[in-house]
Amino acid sequence: MTDKTKSANTMWGGRFAAGPDAIMEAINASIGYDKRLYAQDIAGSRAHAAMLAAQGILTQADAEAIGEGLQSVLAEIEAGDFVFSAALEDIHMNVEARLKEVIGEPAGRLHTARSRNDQVATDFKLWTRDQIDAAITGIEALQKAFLTQAEAGADWVMPGFTHLQSAQPVTWGHHMMAYVEMLGRDAGRFRDARARMNESPLGAAALAGTSFPIDRHATASALGFDRPAANSLDAVADRDFALEFLSAASICAMHLSRFAEELVIWSSAQFRFVRLSDGFSTGSSIMPQKRNPDAAELLRAKLGRILGATVALFTVMKGLPLAYSKDMQEDKEQVFDAADTLMLCLAAMTGMVRDMAANRPVLEAAAGAGFATATDLADWLVRELNLPFREAHHVTGALVALAEKKGCDLADLTLAELQSGHPGITQDLYSVLGVHNSVASRTSYGGTAPDQVRAQVARWKERLG
């Protein structure tokens, strides 16, 4: 080896001692991560082989040999006996090479009338579809955990906040049901994305279709797609399904992060609204009194990871001309990671919600703090004295100022003091100033009244089954 060669190899670094060839293999190969698509790749190949035989493009004997061989390869992978090779670049070539070792010459006929372009699009779409189904299942499990909390605390009062300032009393059940609704939209987004993506790319070949008399409707049906994709260029160029999955996952993770933030606040010594179970809390190495909401804090951070994956794939796709470019090999790792992260977050949040214990006395004591029934007072003035709301708002503000000056709540003011705000006020006003009376009065559809909460719980229980 010459000094010049030694210098070049040193430049490539330790693992690239062989020079440019090793670097090209490392940057070009995707088997390190796309091996996760093995089940979808084999399913697509089996459907393709069966269709080729049905169309007379393959003999029945070859198709049967391919089908049986693929099942053998699948068993090897699932048993952990399969050796993946970076030299073979990707999951498609690894499976095909092993199939040839198993069944011989017929394996070479499998790739008739298809390309790795439509093959990978099909595999990836099938995998993403499976992840959507798993995400919906995880979301529904979390919704059921929230429903259990809501049903138990349908009439427990707690403060409702705006700007994290005490605003009006609400029920614990009402607060829990807010997240059931959010998660319902998340599941809806995943279902919408699934319906839109459920078109098969298989048979689009490299980009222009094929001259062989294939039946794309048959392979689409065999793989559970609604129909074949109608444009071969679009079929191999499309990664909208992955972007929609990531977008829906990001919104869902944002919702989980919002509740995680509430759990961090609520479980603090200053709030004491909830106690998280030991399974989702940790202690301090030096402060024995601490119970840290680590699981909630980690959940709060996971959105950054999922949203980062979303931005990464948008960035990959934004400037690509039709149809396939090698850039699109960078479409999978972030989607794989985001899917894993989302499922972990859903499982962790389900455990936290299921196990958390609300501190009902503390919630009730906090519900009336900060003159939380001031709006009830203003509403009473409008309803009973026929005051314009703006005037009622002004009267209420003056009475809040009086109570604040006296260091008491509105309900603790005497009737004479209340009448100093407006002479028409009667003893009946006291009936709306208690927090339980306040929440019970909010009977509009979707309101916080216990009966409304129970009705929404029943609706969702029926919907989720």
Tab-separated table of N, CA, C and O in Angstrom, residues 242-325:
chain	number	residue	atom	x	y	z
A	242	ALA	N	-47.573	8.613	4.324
A	242	ALA	CA	-46.656	8.700	5.461
A	242	ALA	C	-46.727	10.074	6.105
A	242	ALA	O	-46.681	10.209	7.340
A	243	LEU	N	-46.847	11.115	5.281
A	243	LEU	CA	-46.958	12.470	5.810
A	243	LEU	C	-48.253	12.647	6.596
A	243	LEU	O	-48.262	13.308	7.643
A	244	GLU	N	-49.338	12.064	6.107
A	244	GLU	CA	-50.602	12.155	6.840
A	244	GLU	C	-50.524	11.392	8.156
A	244	GLU	O	-51.043	11.856	9.186
A	245	PHE	N	-49.888	10.238	8.129
A	245	PHE	CA	-49.707	9.489	9.373
A	245	PHE	C	-48.924	10.323	10.384
A	245	PHE	O	-49.309	10.433	11.564
A	246	LEU	N	-47.817	10.915	9.932
A	246	LEU	CA	-46.996	11.718	10.835
A	246	LEU	C	-47.734	12.951	11.328
A	246	LEU	O	-47.596	13.343	12.495
A	247	SER	N	-48.516	13.565	10.448
A	247	SER	CA	-49.274	14.745	10.852
A	247	SER	C	-50.305	14.391	11.917
A	247	SER	O	-50.435	15.090	12.938
A	248	ALA	N	-51.042	13.310	11.694
A	248	ALA	CA	-52.023	12.872	12.686
A	248	ALA	C	-51.333	12.477	13.990
A	248	ALA	O	-51.829	12.769	15.089
A	249	ALA	N	-50.177	11.815	13.871
A	249	ALA	CA	-49.426	11.420	15.066
A	249	ALA	C	-48.946	12.644	15.838
A	249	ALA	O	-48.952	12.659	17.076
A	250	SER	N	-48.541	13.681	15.123
A	250	SER	CA	-48.065	14.907	15.780
A	250	SER	C	-49.183	15.585	16.553
A	250	SER	O	-48.984	16.049	17.688
A	251	ILE	N	-50.363	15.672	15.951
A	251	ILE	CA	-51.487	16.297	16.649
A	251	ILE	C	-51.875	15.476	17.875
A	251	ILE	O	-52.124	16.021	18.962
A	252	CYS	N	-51.895	14.156	17.715
A	252	CYS	CA	-52.215	13.290	18.853
A	252	CYS	C	-51.181	13.457	19.966
A	252	CYS	O	-51.538	13.579	21.141
A	253	ALA	N	-49.909	13.470	19.603
A	253	ALA	CA	-48.854	13.648	20.604
A	253	ALA	C	-48.949	14.998	21.286
A	253	ALA	O	-48.640	15.142	22.475
A	254	MET	N	-49.390	16.024	20.538
A	254	MET	CA	-49.596	17.343	21.140
A	254	MET	C	-50.682	17.278	22.207
A	254	MET	O	-50.563	17.874	23.288
A	255	HIS	N	-51.773	16.544	21.926
A	255	HIS	CA	-52.826	16.391	22.922
A	255	HIS	C	-52.306	15.666	24.169
A	255	HIS	O	-52.626	16.052	25.303
A	256	LEU	N	-51.522	14.629	23.950
A	256	LEU	CA	-50.949	13.911	25.093
A	256	LEU	C	-50.028	14.828	25.894
A	256	LEU	O	-50.002	14.779	27.130
A	257	SER	N	-49.285	15.672	25.187
A	257	SER	CA	-48.373	16.600	25.858
A	257	SER	C	-49.137	17.608	26.704
A	257	SER	O	-48.690	17.986	27.798
A	258	ARG	N	-50.296	18.045	26.224
A	258	ARG	CA	-51.085	19.011	26.995
A	258	ARG	C	-51.568	18.393	28.306
A	258	ARG	O	-51.495	19.034	29.367
A	259	PHE	N	-52.047	17.152	28.235
A	259	PHE	CA	-52.490	16.541	29.487
A	259	PHE	C	-51.301	16.207	30.378
A	259	PHE	O	-51.395	16.309	31.607
A	260	ALA	N	-50.178	15.831	29.775
A	260	ALA	CA	-48.976	15.583	30.564
A	260	ALA	C	-48.580	16.833	31.344
A	260	ALA	O	-48.198	16.754	32.517
A	261	GLU	N	-48.696	17.989	30.705
A	261	GLU	CA	-48.393	19.250	31.398
A	261	GLU	C	-49.352	19.470	32.557
A	261	GLU	O	-48.936	19.909	33.652
A	262	GLU	N	-50.631	19.161	32.345
A	262	GLU	CA	-51.575	19.310	33.452
A	262	GLU	C	-51.226	18.366	34.594
A	262	GLU	O	-51.327	18.740	35.774
A	263	LEU	N	-50.806	17.163	34.268
A	263	LEU	CA	-50.437	16.220	35.325
A	263	LEU	C	-49.219	16.713	36.105
A	263	LEU	O	-49.153	16.547	37.327
A	264	VAL	N	-48.260	17.293	35.396
A	264	VAL	CA	-47.081	17.847	36.079
A	264	VAL	C	-47.511	18.934	37.063
A	264	VAL	O	-47.053	18.980	38.216
A	265	ILE	N	-48.402	19.812	36.623
A	265	ILE	CA	-48.888	20.895	37.492
A	265	ILE	C	-49.737	20.324	38.620
A	265	ILE	O	-49.535	20.647	39.800
A	266	TRP	N	-50.706	19.496	38.277
A	266	TRP	CA	-51.658	18.989	39.261
A	266	TRP	C	-51.008	18.138	40.348
A	266	TRP	O	-51.517	18.089	41.469
A	267	SER	N	-49.928	17.441	40.008
A	267	SER	CA	-49.308	16.552	40.982
A	267	SER	C	-48.296	17.266	41.867
A	267	SER	O	-47.711	16.664	42.773
A	268	SER	N	-48.086	18.572	41.628
A	268	SER	CA	-47.129	19.328	42.435
A	268	SER	C	-47.674	19.559	43.844
A	268	SER	O	-48.884	19.503	44.088
A	269	ALA	N	-46.774	19.843	44.767
A	269	ALA	CA	-47.169	20.100	46.157
A	269	ALA	C	-48.041	21.346	46.269
A	269	ALA	O	-48.846	21.464	47.190
A	270	GLN	N	-47.890	22.260	45.324
A	270	GLN	CA	-48.669	23.491	45.361
A	270	GLN	C	-50.124	23.255	44.940
A	270	GLN	O	-51.028	23.950	45.389
A	271	PHE	N	-50.367	22.281	44.079
A	271	PHE	CA	-51.727	21.994	43.617
A	271	PHE	C	-52.343	20.808	44.355
A	271	PHE	O	-53.454	20.891	44.857
A	272	ARG	N	-51.654	19.685	44.362
A	272	ARG	CA	-52.128	18.443	44.995
A	272	ARG	C	-53.501	17.992	44.462
A	272	ARG	O	-54.301	17.415	45.172
A	273	PHE	N	-53.759	18.268	43.182
A	273	PHE	CA	-55.031	17.849	42.593
A	273	PHE	C	-55.077	16.336	42.361
A	273	PHE	O	-56.140	15.732	42.452
A	274	VAL	N	-53.926	15.767	41.978
A	274	VAL	CA	-53.887	14.335	41.698
A	274	VAL	C	-52.641	13.722	42.309
A	274	VAL	O	-51.653	14.416	42.601
A	275	ARG	N	-52.726	12.416	42.498
A	275	ARG	CA	-51.556	11.645	42.893
A	275	ARG	C	-51.334	10.581	41.822
A	275	ARG	O	-52.234	9.783	41.537
A	276	LEU	N	-50.146	10.618	41.211
A	276	LEU	CA	-49.797	9.616	40.218
A	276	LEU	C	-49.324	8.360	40.931
A	276	LEU	O	-48.757	8.415	42.022
A	277	SER	N	-49.550	7.229	40.316
A	277	SER	CA	-49.149	5.969	40.943
A	277	SER	C	-47.629	5.856	40.989
A	277	SER	O	-46.904	6.524	40.234
A	278	ASP	N	-47.137	5.001	41.872
A	278	ASP	CA	-45.695	4.786	41.986
A	278	ASP	C	-45.101	4.287	40.677
A	278	ASP	O	-43.938	4.553	40.371
A	279	GLY	N	-45.910	3.574	39.900
A	279	GLY	CA	-45.410	3.035	38.646
A	279	GLY	C	-45.040	4.095	37.635
A	279	GLY	O	-44.268	3.826	36.708
A	280	PHE	N	-45.589	5.312	37.780
A	280	PHE	CA	-45.312	6.378	36.825
A	280	PHE	C	-44.689	7.599	37.498
A	280	PHE	O	-44.772	8.708	36.985
A	281	SER	N	-44.065	7.378	38.646
A	281	SER	CA	-43.363	8.444	39.365
A	281	SER	C	-42.002	7.920	39.793
A	281	SER	O	-41.786	6.711	39.883
A	282	THR	N	-41.092	8.843	40.062
A	282	THR	CA	-39.784	8.455	40.588
A	282	THR	C	-39.451	9.342	41.774
A	282	THR	O	-40.040	10.415	41.963
A	283	GLY	N	-38.483	8.894	42.558
A	283	GLY	CA	-38.018	9.685	43.692
A	283	GLY	C	-36.777	10.477	43.327
A	283	GLY	O	-36.263	10.406	42.212
A	284	SER	N	-36.319	11.244	44.273
A	284	SER	CA	-35.098	12.021	44.105
A	284	SER	C	-33.941	11.298	44.779
A	284	SER	O	-34.117	10.639	45.809
A	285	SER	N	-32.760	11.449	44.205
A	285	SER	CA	-31.581	10.782	44.775
A	285	SER	C	-31.163	11.401	46.101
A	285	SER	O	-30.505	10.748	46.905
A	286	ILE	N	-31.552	12.677	46.358
A	286	ILE	CA	-31.128	13.320	47.605
A	286	ILE	C	-32.278	13.913	48.411
A	286	ILE	O	-32.086	14.305	49.552
A	287	MET	N	-33.476	13.993	47.812
A	287	MET	CA	-34.601	14.617	48.506
A	287	MET	C	-35.707	13.576	48.689
A	287	MET	O	-36.490	13.327	47.762
A	288	PRO	N	-35.759	12.959	49.856
A	288	PRO	CA	-36.664	11.816	50.048
A	288	PRO	C	-38.144	12.156	49.950
A	288	PRO	O	-38.975	11.270	49.779
A	289	GLN	N	-38.488	13.449	50.065
A	289	GLN	CA	-39.905	13.816	50.032
A	289	GLN	C	-40.443	13.915	48.607
A	289	GLN	O	-41.657	14.024	48.405
A	290	LYS	N	-39.565	13.892	47.615
A	290	LYS	CA	-39.970	14.173	46.238
A	290	LYS	C	-40.666	12.977	45.590
A	290	LYS	O	-40.288	11.834	45.762
A	291	ARG	N	-41.702	13.300	44.794
A	291	ARG	CA	-42.322	12.340	43.865
A	291	ARG	C	-42.357	13.035	42.510
A	291	ARG	O	-43.184	13.922	42.290
A	292	ASN	N	-41.456	12.656	41.661
A	292	ASN	CA	-41.325	13.342	40.380
A	292	ASN	C	-42.201	12.686	39.309
A	292	ASN	O	-42.162	11.463	39.138
A	293	PRO	N	-42.963	13.487	38.574
A	293	PRO	CA	-43.834	12.941	37.523
A	293	PRO	C	-43.053	12.682	36.231
A	293	PRO	O	-43.336	13.257	35.173
A	294	ASP	N	-42.035	11.822	36.329
A	294	ASP	CA	-41.116	11.637	35.201
A	294	ASP	C	-41.813	11.152	33.933
A	294	ASP	O	-41.485	11.593	32.828
A	295	ALA	N	-42.748	10.224	34.080
A	295	ALA	CA	-43.422	9.705	32.883
A	295	ALA	C	-44.163	10.822	32.161
A	295	ALA	O	-44.115	10.918	30.930
A	296	ALA	N	-44.835	11.683	32.918
A	296	ALA	CA	-45.556	12.809	32.305
A	296	ALA	C	-44.582	13.784	31.643
A	296	ALA	O	-44.848	14.299	30.553
A	297	GLU	N	-43.460	14.039	32.287
A	297	GLU	CA	-42.481	14.957	31.713
A	297	GLU	C	-41.897	14.400	30.419
A	297	GLU	O	-41.697	15.128	29.439
A	298	LEU	N	-41.616	13.099	30.411
A	298	LEU	CA	-41.090	12.484	29.192
A	298	LEU	C	-42.130	12.505	28.076
A	298	LEU	O	-41.810	12.772	26.915
A	299	LEU	N	-43.380	12.242	28.438
A	299	LEU	CA	-44.449	12.318	27.444
A	299	LEU	C	-44.554	13.720	26.857
A	299	LEU	O	-44.779	13.890	25.656
A	300	ARG	N	-44.385	14.687	27.710
A	300	ARG	CA	-44.466	16.084	27.273
A	300	ARG	C	-43.390	16.381	26.226
A	300	ARG	O	-43.597	17.175	25.311
A	301	ALA	N	-42.259	15.716	26.349
A	301	ALA	CA	-41.140	15.965	25.434
A	301	ALA	C	-41.239	15.179	24.137
A	301	ALA	O	-40.625	15.558	23.134
A	302	LYS	N	-41.991	14.090	24.138
A	302	LYS	CA	-41.995	13.200	22.976
A	302	LYS	C	-42.584	13.852	21.729
A	302	LYS	O	-42.285	13.430	20.607
A	303	LEU	N	-43.446	14.856	21.905
A	303	LEU	CA	-43.984	15.544	20.744
A	303	LEU	C	-42.855	16.069	19.864
A	303	LEU	O	-42.939	16.006	18.635
A	304	GLY	N	-41.792	16.586	20.481
A	304	GLY	CA	-40.677	17.122	19.701
A	304	GLY	C	-40.092	16.082	18.774
A	304	GLY	O	-39.715	16.384	17.628
A	305	ARG	N	-40.038	14.854	19.236
A	305	ARG	CA	-39.482	13.771	18.428
A	305	ARG	C	-40.397	13.444	17.244
A	305	ARG	O	-39.945	13.269	16.112
A	306	ILE	N	-41.705	13.367	17.522
A	306	ILE	CA	-42.654	13.018	16.464
A	306	ILE	C	-42.811	14.167	15.473
A	306	ILE	O	-42.823	13.962	14.253
A	307	LEU	N	-42.911	15.380	15.982
A	307	LEU	CA	-43.012	16.538	15.100
A	307	LEU	C	-41.736	16.697	14.272
A	307	LEU	O	-41.789	17.072	13.091
A	308	GLY	N	-40.589	16.400	14.873
A	308	GLY	CA	-39.330	16.451	14.134
A	308	GLY	C	-39.323	15.486	12.963
A	308	GLY	O	-38.832	15.810	11.873
A	309	ALA	N	-39.887	14.281	13.177
A	309	ALA	CA	-39.990	13.314	12.082
A	309	ALA	C	-40.879	13.849	10.968
A	309	ALA	O	-40.596	13.659	9.775
A	310	THR	N	-41.955	14.533	11.350
A	310	THR	CA	-42.867	15.101	10.362
A	310	THR	C	-42.162	16.146	9.508
A	310	THR	O	-42.242	16.132	8.272
A	311	VAL	N	-41.460	17.044	10.164
A	311	VAL	CA	-40.721	18.084	9.437
A	311	VAL	C	-39.654	17.464	8.547
A	311	VAL	O	-39.431	17.892	7.402
A	312	ALA	N	-38.984	16.416	9.051
A	312	ALA	CA	-37.926	15.773	8.273
A	312	ALA	C	-38.458	15.200	6.967
A	312	ALA	O	-37.860	15.397	5.899
A	313	LEU	N	-39.608	14.517	7.014
A	313	LEU	CA	-40.130	13.915	5.787
A	313	LEU	C	-40.673	14.986	4.843
A	313	LEU	O	-40.510	14.877	3.625
A	314	PHE	N	-41.314	16.019	5.365
A	314	PHE	CA	-41.726	17.125	4.499
A	314	PHE	C	-40.509	17.708	3.776
A	314	PHE	O	-40.578	18.050	2.583
A	315	THR	N	-39.408	17.820	4.486
A	315	THR	CA	-38.198	18.397	3.900
A	315	THR	C	-37.626	17.494	2.818
A	315	THR	O	-37.156	17.974	1.778
A	316	VAL	N	-37.669	16.191	3.030
A	316	VAL	CA	-37.204	15.246	2.013
A	316	VAL	C	-38.029	15.370	0.737
A	316	VAL	O	-37.502	15.398	-0.379
A	317	MET	N	-39.347	15.483	0.890
A	317	MET	CA	-40.247	15.395	-0.260
A	317	MET	C	-40.448	16.718	-1.006
A	317	MET	O	-40.898	16.716	-2.146
A	318	LYS	N	-40.133	17.834	-0.379
A	318	LYS	CA	-40.604	19.126	-0.885
A	318	LYS	C	-40.093	19.490	-2.266
A	318	LYS	O	-40.751	20.231	-2.996
A	319	GLY	N	-38.918	19.005	-2.681
A	319	GLY	CA	-38.360	19.448	-3.954
A	319	GLY	C	-38.158	18.343	-4.964
A	319	GLY	O	-37.384	18.516	-5.904
A	320	LEU	N	-38.821	17.210	-4.766
A	320	LEU	CA	-38.544	16.068	-5.638
A	320	LEU	C	-39.426	16.079	-6.882
A	320	LEU	O	-40.650	16.139	-6.781
A	321	PRO	N	-38.802	15.990	-8.057
A	321	PRO	CA	-39.604	15.844	-9.282
A	321	PRO	C	-40.149	14.420	-9.371
A	321	PRO	O	-39.650	13.513	-8.706
A	322	LEU	N	-41.172	14.224	-10.190
A	322	LEU	CA	-41.684	12.872	-10.404
A	322	LEU	C	-40.660	12.067	-11.200
A	322	LEU	O	-39.953	12.606	-12.029
A	323	ALA	N	-40.483	10.752	-10.961
A	323	ALA	CA	-41.363	10.018	-10.066
A	323	ALA	C	-40.591	9.588	-8.816
A	323	ALA	O	-40.827	10.077	-7.725
A	324	TYR	N	-39.628	8.665	-8.976
A	324	TYR	CA	-38.880	8.193	-7.819
A	324	TYR	C	-37.479	8.789	-7.827
A	324	TYR	O	-36.832	8.862	-8.869
A	325	SER	N	-37.026	9.201	-6.659
A	325	SER	CA	-35.645	9.635	-6.456
A	325	SER	C	-35.096	8.910	-5.240
A	325	SER	O	-35.844	8.547	-4.328
